[in-house]
Amino acid sequence: MTTVTVGQVVAEVVGEGPAVVMIHGLGGTSNMFQPQMTALSGYRVIRLDLPGSGRSPRPIEPLAIEGMSEAVIRAMAGMGVSSAHFVGHSMGTIVCQQIAATQPSLVRSLTLFGALAEPAEATRQGLANRARLARSGGMADIADQIVANAISAHTRETSPAAVAFVRESITRQDPESYARTCEALAKATAVDARRISAPTLLVTGDADTVNPQGVAQALADKIKGAVFASLDRCGHWATVESPRDSSQKLADFLRRVDR
């Protein structure tokens, strides 16, 4: 495994083969996709920390989804990647959609976990409130709220390690960077999904209260040929809540695309 820094992005790179670029959501890092690594043997896997998240530094300019997308594209160019399978979670699915709609030649396929097109109005206000809480020293409170509301009851009861991972992922974020990322997500607008031509798989937990299945299904209906899949007793953090099923669905989909 190699850790590289390209512009505003820190990435972990492992393996050889077709490229897979993995983009986390709000409060996540490249480690969000650690459970999928074994299933992705045979690929060159590039896991990114978006600007201001995880190990990537906070940029001087304001954070925005468009800037995150541009940073990913620059990182790909810096690593010599001309096209890749894209895998995103939550906010990362918006970044993936934007790249697929504006730079289709870069995208061989999309796999979107807990996908949304853009935040609902109530969610935008909630993100603004969360940004204020982060700046006031409330990252632990935010983490506890996410554990209580975004993870399924089944996961909380049966997988304390997954719960601990999610809580640690949130509390380790730089508070100001996290607040700015909340504000960037709050301002996100949907791309024209009809411009997405890459094969697309959307995977959502049946207990996802952040971006429920109806949200992902509505997006799938707008993307030509998109396939929707459900995960049983799974909340919003699908790749760590249902690691085996998430990995299987991802690996099967990539094999079909590369066939």
Short mmCIF file of the C-alpha atoms (twelve columns), coordinates in Angstrom:
data_MODEL
# 
_entry.id   MODEL 
# 
loop_
_atom_site.group_PDB 
_atom_site.id 
_atom_site.type_symbol 
_atom_site.label_atom_id 
_atom_site.label_alt_id 
_atom_site.label_comp_id 
_atom_site.label_asym_id 
_atom_site.label_seq_id 
_atom_site.Cartn_x 
_atom_site.Cartn_y 
_atom_site.Cartn_z 
_atom_site.pdbx_PDB_model_num 
ATOM 1   C CA . MET A 1   0.000   0.000  0.000   1 
ATOM 2   C CA . THR A 2   1.196   3.488  -0.888  1 
ATOM 3   C CA . THR A 3   0.004   6.777  0.581   1 
ATOM 4   C CA . VAL A 4   0.253   9.690  -1.843  1 
ATOM 5   C CA . THR A 5   -0.643  13.358 -1.695  1 
ATOM 6   C CA . VAL A 6   -1.805  15.002 -4.905  1 
ATOM 7   C CA . GLY A 7   -2.822  18.623 -4.541  1 
ATOM 8   C CA . GLN A 8   -5.444  18.818 -1.771  1 
ATOM 9   C CA . VAL A 9   -6.038  15.088 -1.581  1 
ATOM 10  C CA . VAL A 10  -4.368  12.315 0.409   1 
ATOM 11  C CA . ALA A 11  -4.979  8.868  -1.074  1 
ATOM 12  C CA . GLU A 12  -4.136  5.279  -0.268  1 
ATOM 13  C CA . VAL A 13  -3.326  3.177  -3.325  1 
ATOM 14  C CA . VAL A 14  -3.057  -0.612 -3.406  1 
ATOM 15  C CA . GLY A 15  -3.142  -3.344 -6.036  1 
ATOM 16  C CA . GLU A 16  -2.831  -3.627 -9.791  1 
ATOM 17  C CA . GLY A 17  -5.473  -3.762 -12.486 1 
ATOM 18  C CA . PRO A 18  -8.411  -1.574 -13.504 1 
ATOM 19  C CA . ALA A 19  -8.670  1.492  -11.287 1 
ATOM 20  C CA . VAL A 20  -11.362 1.833  -8.615  1 
ATOM 21  C CA . VAL A 21  -11.717 5.290  -7.039  1 
ATOM 22  C CA . MET A 22  -13.540 5.328  -3.689  1 
ATOM 23  C CA . ILE A 23  -15.046 8.533  -2.256  1 
ATOM 24  C CA . HIS A 24  -16.385 8.743  1.296   1 
ATOM 25  C CA . GLY A 25  -19.236 10.825 2.675   1 
ATOM 26  C CA . LEU A 26  -19.567 13.523 5.335   1 
ATOM 27  C CA . GLY A 27  -17.580 12.527 8.405   1 
ATOM 28  C CA . GLY A 28  -15.959 9.634  6.592   1 
ATOM 29  C CA . THR A 29  -12.445 8.868  5.402   1 
ATOM 30  C CA . SER A 30  -10.758 6.374  3.104   1 
ATOM 31  C CA . ASN A 31  -11.151 3.823  5.909   1 
ATOM 32  C CA . MET A 32  -14.901 3.753  5.187   1 
ATOM 33  C CA . PHE A 33  -14.076 1.220  2.460   1 
ATOM 34  C CA . GLN A 34  -11.550 -0.928 4.336   1 
ATOM 35  C CA . PRO A 35  -14.034 -3.841 4.557   1 
ATOM 36  C CA . GLN A 36  -14.218 -3.976 0.745   1 
ATOM 37  C CA . MET A 37  -10.500 -4.314 0.102   1 
ATOM 38  C CA . THR A 38  -10.346 -8.112 -0.032  1 
ATOM 39  C CA . ALA A 39  -13.240 -8.209 -2.503  1 
ATOM 40  C CA . LEU A 40  -11.369 -5.751 -4.732  1 
ATOM 41  C CA . SER A 41  -8.270  -7.857 -5.254  1 
ATOM 42  C CA . GLY A 42  -7.357  -7.645 -8.924  1 
ATOM 43  C CA . TYR A 43  -8.000  -3.898 -9.031  1 
ATOM 44  C CA . ARG A 44  -5.903  -0.818 -8.429  1 
ATOM 45  C CA . VAL A 45  -7.868  0.670  -5.536  1 
ATOM 46  C CA . ILE A 46  -7.528  4.395  -4.839  1 
ATOM 47  C CA . ARG A 47  -9.203  5.502  -1.625  1 
ATOM 48  C CA . LEU A 48  -9.354  9.262  -1.168  1 
ATOM 49  C CA . ASP A 49  -9.736  11.601 1.765   1 
ATOM 50  C CA . LEU A 50  -11.636 14.559 0.313   1 
ATOM 51  C CA . PRO A 51  -10.226 18.065 0.935   1 
ATOM 52  C CA . GLY A 52  -10.709 18.941 4.593   1 
ATOM 53  C CA . SER A 53  -11.599 15.372 5.610   1 
ATOM 54  C CA . GLY A 54  -9.471  12.697 7.258   1 
ATOM 55  C CA . ARG A 55  -5.792  13.286 6.495   1 
ATOM 56  C CA . SER A 56  -6.362  15.773 3.660   1 
ATOM 57  C CA . PRO A 57  -5.669  19.371 4.686   1 
ATOM 58  C CA . ARG A 58  -8.333  22.043 4.837   1 
ATOM 59  C CA . PRO A 59  -8.096  24.111 1.635   1 
ATOM 60  C CA . ILE A 60  -7.759  27.868 1.790   1 
ATOM 61  C CA . GLU A 61  -10.718 28.428 -0.511  1 
ATOM 62  C CA . PRO A 62  -14.285 27.615 0.649   1 
ATOM 63  C CA . LEU A 63  -15.322 24.009 0.366   1 
ATOM 64  C CA . ALA A 64  -17.884 23.089 -2.281  1 
ATOM 65  C CA . ILE A 65  -18.980 19.878 -3.988  1 
ATOM 66  C CA . GLU A 66  -17.652 21.257 -7.284  1 
ATOM 67  C CA . GLY A 67  -14.247 21.857 -5.716  1 
ATOM 68  C CA . MET A 68  -14.203 18.362 -4.262  1 
ATOM 69  C CA . SER A 69  -14.982 16.914 -7.700  1 
ATOM 70  C CA . GLU A 70  -12.196 18.952 -9.278  1 
ATOM 71  C CA . ALA A 71  -9.769  17.801 -6.572  1 
ATOM 72  C CA . VAL A 72  -10.621 14.166 -7.313  1 
ATOM 73  C CA . ILE A 73  -10.116 14.713 -11.046 1 
ATOM 74  C CA . ARG A 74  -6.746  16.383 -10.435 1 
ATOM 75  C CA . ALA A 75  -5.700  13.552 -8.141  1 
ATOM 76  C CA . MET A 76  -6.571  11.000 -10.816 1 
ATOM 77  C CA . ALA A 77  -4.528  12.893 -13.382 1 
ATOM 78  C CA . GLY A 78  -1.624  13.115 -10.946 1 
ATOM 79  C CA . MET A 79  -1.689  9.343  -10.489 1 
ATOM 80  C CA . GLY A 80  -1.957  8.666  -14.210 1 
ATOM 81  C CA . VAL A 81  -5.521  7.356  -14.069 1 
ATOM 82  C CA . SER A 82  -7.489  8.084  -17.240 1 
ATOM 83  C CA . SER A 83  -10.653 6.175  -16.291 1 
ATOM 84  C CA . ALA A 84  -11.918 4.297  -13.256 1 
ATOM 85  C CA . HIS A 85  -14.815 2.593  -11.582 1 
ATOM 86  C CA . PHE A 86  -16.172 5.071  -9.018  1 
ATOM 87  C CA . VAL A 87  -17.555 4.031  -5.641  1 
ATOM 88  C CA . GLY A 88  -19.157 6.631  -3.373  1 
ATOM 89  C CA . HIS A 89  -20.959 6.856  -0.069  1 
ATOM 90  C CA . SER A 90  -23.584 9.498  0.800   1 
ATOM 91  C CA . MET A 91  -22.047 12.918 0.046   1 
ATOM 92  C CA . GLY A 92  -19.437 11.060 -1.993  1 
ATOM 93  C CA . THR A 93  -22.208 9.837  -4.296  1 
ATOM 94  C CA . ILE A 94  -22.932 13.458 -5.249  1 
ATOM 95  C CA . VAL A 95  -19.246 13.933 -6.092  1 
ATOM 96  C CA . CYS A 96  -19.361 10.748 -8.189  1 
ATOM 97  C CA . GLN A 97  -22.483 11.879 -10.030 1 
ATOM 98  C CA . GLN A 98  -20.968 15.253 -10.829 1 
ATOM 99  C CA . ILE A 99  -17.840 13.670 -12.298 1 
ATOM 100 C CA . ALA A 100 -19.928 11.149 -14.265 1 
ATOM 101 C CA . ALA A 101 -22.160 13.901 -15.674 1 
ATOM 102 C CA . THR A 102 -19.404 16.369 -16.555 1 
ATOM 103 C CA . GLN A 103 -16.445 14.076 -17.354 1 
ATOM 104 C CA . PRO A 104 -18.052 10.855 -18.611 1 
ATOM 105 C CA . SER A 105 -14.855 9.548  -20.175 1 
ATOM 106 C CA . LEU A 106 -13.327 9.259  -16.684 1 
ATOM 107 C CA . VAL A 107 -16.064 6.975  -15.340 1 
ATOM 108 C CA . ARG A 108 -16.315 3.292  -16.243 1 
ATOM 109 C CA . SER A 109 -19.056 2.631  -13.701 1 
ATOM 110 C CA . LEU A 110 -20.716 4.036  -10.583 1 
ATOM 111 C CA . THR A 111 -21.519 2.213  -7.355  1 
ATOM 112 C CA . LEU A 112 -23.404 4.498  -4.978  1 
ATOM 113 C CA . PHE A 113 -24.002 3.512  -1.339  1 
ATOM 114 C CA . GLY A 114 -26.697 5.496  0.483   1 
ATOM 115 C CA . ALA A 115 -27.109 7.736  -2.550  1 
ATOM 116 C CA . LEU A 116 -28.897 11.037 -2.922  1 
ATOM 117 C CA . ALA A 117 -29.197 13.610 -5.699  1 
ATOM 118 C CA . GLU A 118 -29.195 16.619 -3.337  1 
ATOM 119 C CA . PRO A 119 -30.185 17.256 0.290   1 
ATOM 120 C CA . ALA A 120 -33.827 17.882 1.128   1 
ATOM 121 C CA . GLU A 121 -34.641 21.335 2.501   1 
ATOM 122 C CA . ALA A 122 -34.924 20.092 6.082   1 
ATOM 123 C CA . THR A 123 -31.576 18.342 5.714   1 
ATOM 124 C CA . ARG A 124 -29.937 21.562 4.500   1 
ATOM 125 C CA . GLN A 125 -31.082 23.332 7.664   1 
ATOM 126 C CA . GLY A 126 -29.944 20.422 9.796   1 
ATOM 127 C CA . LEU A 127 -26.492 20.582 8.218   1 
ATOM 128 C CA . ALA A 128 -26.252 24.302 8.997   1 
ATOM 129 C CA . ASN A 129 -27.127 23.552 12.616  1 
ATOM 130 C CA . ARG A 130 -24.558 20.758 12.696  1 
ATOM 131 C CA . ALA A 131 -21.872 23.116 11.386  1 
ATOM 132 C CA . ARG A 132 -22.579 25.495 14.270  1 
ATOM 133 C CA . LEU A 133 -22.421 22.631 16.761  1 
ATOM 134 C CA . ALA A 134 -19.068 21.476 15.354  1 
ATOM 135 C CA . ARG A 135 -17.596 24.960 15.750  1 
ATOM 136 C CA . SER A 136 -18.832 25.163 19.340  1 
ATOM 137 C CA . GLY A 137 -16.932 22.048 20.377  1 
ATOM 138 C CA . GLY A 138 -19.722 19.551 19.864  1 
ATOM 139 C CA . MET A 139 -18.074 16.881 17.700  1 
ATOM 140 C CA . ALA A 140 -18.700 14.178 20.302  1 
ATOM 141 C CA . ASP A 141 -22.362 15.185 20.461  1 
ATOM 142 C CA . ILE A 142 -22.560 15.011 16.658  1 
ATOM 143 C CA . ALA A 143 -20.990 11.552 16.710  1 
ATOM 144 C CA . ASP A 144 -23.512 10.346 19.288  1 
ATOM 145 C CA . GLN A 145 -26.398 11.722 17.221  1 
ATOM 146 C CA . ILE A 146 -25.134 9.932  14.123  1 
ATOM 147 C CA . VAL A 147 -24.707 6.645  15.990  1 
ATOM 148 C CA . ALA A 148 -28.253 6.945  17.354  1 
ATOM 149 C CA . ASN A 149 -29.944 7.995  14.126  1 
ATOM 150 C CA . ALA A 150 -27.886 6.901  11.102  1 
ATOM 151 C CA . ILE A 151 -26.919 3.365  12.159  1 
ATOM 152 C CA . SER A 152 -29.566 0.654  12.236  1 
ATOM 153 C CA . ALA A 153 -30.800 -0.781 15.514  1 
ATOM 154 C CA . HIS A 154 -29.561 -4.181 14.359  1 
ATOM 155 C CA . THR A 155 -26.024 -2.828 13.870  1 
ATOM 156 C CA . ARG A 156 -26.038 -1.103 17.254  1 
ATOM 157 C CA . GLU A 157 -27.119 -4.344 18.913  1 
ATOM 158 C CA . THR A 158 -24.866 -6.793 17.083  1 
ATOM 159 C CA . SER A 159 -21.789 -4.912 15.843  1 
ATOM 160 C CA . PRO A 160 -20.182 -2.696 18.490  1 
ATOM 161 C CA . ALA A 161 -17.015 -2.481 16.383  1 
ATOM 162 C CA . ALA A 162 -18.964 -0.839 13.527  1 
ATOM 163 C CA . VAL A 163 -20.538 1.596  15.992  1 
ATOM 164 C CA . ALA A 164 -17.113 2.430  17.416  1 
ATOM 165 C CA . PHE A 165 -15.706 2.940  13.920  1 
ATOM 166 C CA . VAL A 166 -18.408 5.429  12.959  1 
ATOM 167 C CA . ARG A 167 -18.050 7.344  16.207  1 
ATOM 168 C CA . GLU A 168 -14.262 7.491  15.861  1 
ATOM 169 C CA . SER A 169 -14.528 8.612  12.229  1 
ATOM 170 C CA . ILE A 170 -16.631 11.602 13.283  1 
ATOM 171 C CA . THR A 171 -14.749 12.618 16.418  1 
ATOM 172 C CA . ARG A 172 -11.371 12.506 14.629  1 
ATOM 173 C CA . GLN A 173 -12.429 15.100 12.038  1 
ATOM 174 C CA . ASP A 174 -11.063 18.635 12.283  1 
ATOM 175 C CA . PRO A 175 -14.094 20.575 13.629  1 
ATOM 176 C CA . GLU A 176 -13.732 23.601 11.327  1 
ATOM 177 C CA . SER A 177 -13.172 21.422 8.279   1 
ATOM 178 C CA . TYR A 178 -16.157 19.291 9.229   1 
ATOM 179 C CA . ALA A 179 -18.296 22.405 9.642   1 
ATOM 180 C CA . ARG A 180 -17.254 23.664 6.214   1 
ATOM 181 C CA . THR A 181 -18.016 20.265 4.694   1 
ATOM 182 C CA . CYS A 182 -21.496 20.390 6.256   1 
ATOM 183 C CA . GLU A 183 -22.010 23.797 4.656   1 
ATOM 184 C CA . ALA A 184 -20.740 22.556 1.292   1 
ATOM 185 C CA . LEU A 185 -23.165 19.627 1.367   1 
ATOM 186 C CA . ALA A 186 -25.998 21.948 2.409   1 
ATOM 187 C CA . LYS A 187 -25.440 23.955 -0.783  1 
ATOM 188 C CA . ALA A 188 -25.186 20.939 -3.104  1 
ATOM 189 C CA . THR A 189 -27.497 20.826 -6.112  1 
ATOM 190 C CA . ALA A 190 -28.426 17.824 -8.206  1 
ATOM 191 C CA . VAL A 191 -26.819 17.196 -11.556 1 
ATOM 192 C CA . ASP A 192 -28.954 16.228 -14.519 1 
ATOM 193 C CA . ALA A 193 -28.917 12.468 -13.942 1 
ATOM 194 C CA . ARG A 194 -29.880 11.907 -17.577 1 
ATOM 195 C CA . ARG A 195 -26.307 12.929 -18.446 1 
ATOM 196 C CA . ILE A 196 -24.927 9.927  -16.577 1 
ATOM 197 C CA . SER A 197 -24.174 7.185  -19.089 1 
ATOM 198 C CA . ALA A 198 -21.957 4.861  -17.021 1 
ATOM 199 C CA . PRO A 199 -23.356 1.563  -15.715 1 
ATOM 200 C CA . THR A 200 -24.704 2.373  -12.250 1 
ATOM 201 C CA . LEU A 201 -25.524 0.365  -9.128  1 
ATOM 202 C CA . LEU A 202 -27.255 2.001  -6.156  1 
ATOM 203 C CA . VAL A 203 -27.159 0.166  -2.799  1 
ATOM 204 C CA . THR A 204 -29.127 1.351  0.233   1 
ATOM 205 C CA . GLY A 205 -29.897 -0.195 3.608   1 
ATOM 206 C CA . ASP A 206 -33.530 -0.935 4.336   1 
ATOM 207 C CA . ALA A 207 -33.131 0.917  7.660   1 
ATOM 208 C CA . ASP A 208 -31.352 3.957  6.204   1 
ATOM 209 C CA . THR A 209 -33.124 6.985  7.693   1 
ATOM 210 C CA . VAL A 210 -30.620 9.521  6.298   1 
ATOM 211 C CA . ASN A 211 -31.178 8.749  2.616   1 
ATOM 212 C CA . PRO A 212 -34.019 6.207  2.600   1 
ATOM 213 C CA . GLN A 213 -34.502 3.673  -0.143  1 
ATOM 214 C CA . GLY A 214 -37.077 5.860  -1.878  1 
ATOM 215 C CA . VAL A 215 -34.439 8.571  -2.341  1 
ATOM 216 C CA . ALA A 216 -32.034 6.154  -4.025  1 
ATOM 217 C CA . GLN A 217 -34.795 4.556  -6.087  1 
ATOM 218 C CA . ALA A 218 -35.909 7.977  -7.378  1 
ATOM 219 C CA . LEU A 219 -32.327 8.675  -8.438  1 
ATOM 220 C CA . ALA A 220 -31.989 5.234  -10.042 1 
ATOM 221 C CA . ASP A 221 -35.127 5.907  -12.072 1 
ATOM 222 C CA . LYS A 222 -33.416 8.939  -13.645 1 
ATOM 223 C CA . ILE A 223 -30.199 7.133  -14.646 1 
ATOM 224 C CA . LYS A 224 -30.567 5.003  -17.745 1 
ATOM 225 C CA . GLY A 225 -30.080 1.334  -16.953 1 
ATOM 226 C CA . ALA A 226 -29.331 1.894  -13.256 1 
ATOM 227 C CA . VAL A 227 -29.873 -1.016 -10.863 1 
ATOM 228 C CA . PHE A 228 -31.092 -0.634 -7.279  1 
ATOM 229 C CA . ALA A 229 -30.253 -3.110 -4.504  1 
ATOM 230 C CA . SER A 230 -31.243 -3.282 -0.843  1 
ATOM 231 C CA . LEU A 231 -29.342 -4.393 2.260   1 
ATOM 232 C CA . ASP A 232 -31.286 -6.051 5.086   1 
ATOM 233 C CA . ARG A 233 -31.262 -4.520 8.590   1 
ATOM 234 C CA . CYS A 234 -28.713 -1.947 7.482   1 
ATOM 235 C CA . GLY A 235 -28.589 1.792  8.130   1 
ATOM 236 C CA . HIS A 236 -26.751 4.585  6.339   1 
ATOM 237 C CA . TRP A 237 -23.138 3.440  6.865   1 
ATOM 238 C CA . ALA A 238 -23.612 0.391  4.664   1 
ATOM 239 C CA . THR A 239 -19.998 -0.538 3.921   1 
ATOM 240 C CA . VAL A 240 -19.213 -1.005 7.622   1 
ATOM 241 C CA . GLU A 241 -22.673 -2.067 8.818   1 
ATOM 242 C CA . SER A 242 -23.104 -4.793 6.181   1 
ATOM 243 C CA . PRO A 243 -19.538 -5.332 4.993   1 
ATOM 244 C CA . ARG A 244 -19.998 -8.798 3.504   1 
ATOM 245 C CA . ASP A 245 -23.133 -8.013 1.519   1 
ATOM 246 C CA . SER A 246 -21.801 -4.596 0.425   1 
ATOM 247 C CA . SER A 247 -18.565 -6.171 -0.777  1 
ATOM 248 C CA . GLN A 248 -20.381 -8.947 -2.612  1 
ATOM 249 C CA . LYS A 249 -22.731 -6.585 -4.431  1 
ATOM 250 C CA . LEU A 250 -19.833 -4.318 -5.402  1 
ATOM 251 C CA . ALA A 251 -17.578 -7.135 -6.607  1 
ATOM 252 C CA . ASP A 252 -20.364 -8.839 -8.588  1 
ATOM 253 C CA . PHE A 253 -21.284 -5.544 -10.259 1 
ATOM 254 C CA . LEU A 254 -17.690 -4.733 -11.241 1 
ATOM 255 C CA . ARG A 255 -17.231 -8.211 -12.696 1 
ATOM 256 C CA . ARG A 256 -20.347 -7.744 -14.826 1 
ATOM 257 C CA . VAL A 257 -19.140 -4.368 -16.074 1 
ATOM 258 C CA . ASP A 258 -15.645 -5.683 -16.861 1 
ATOM 259 C CA . ARG A 259 -16.904 -8.875 -18.493 1 
# 
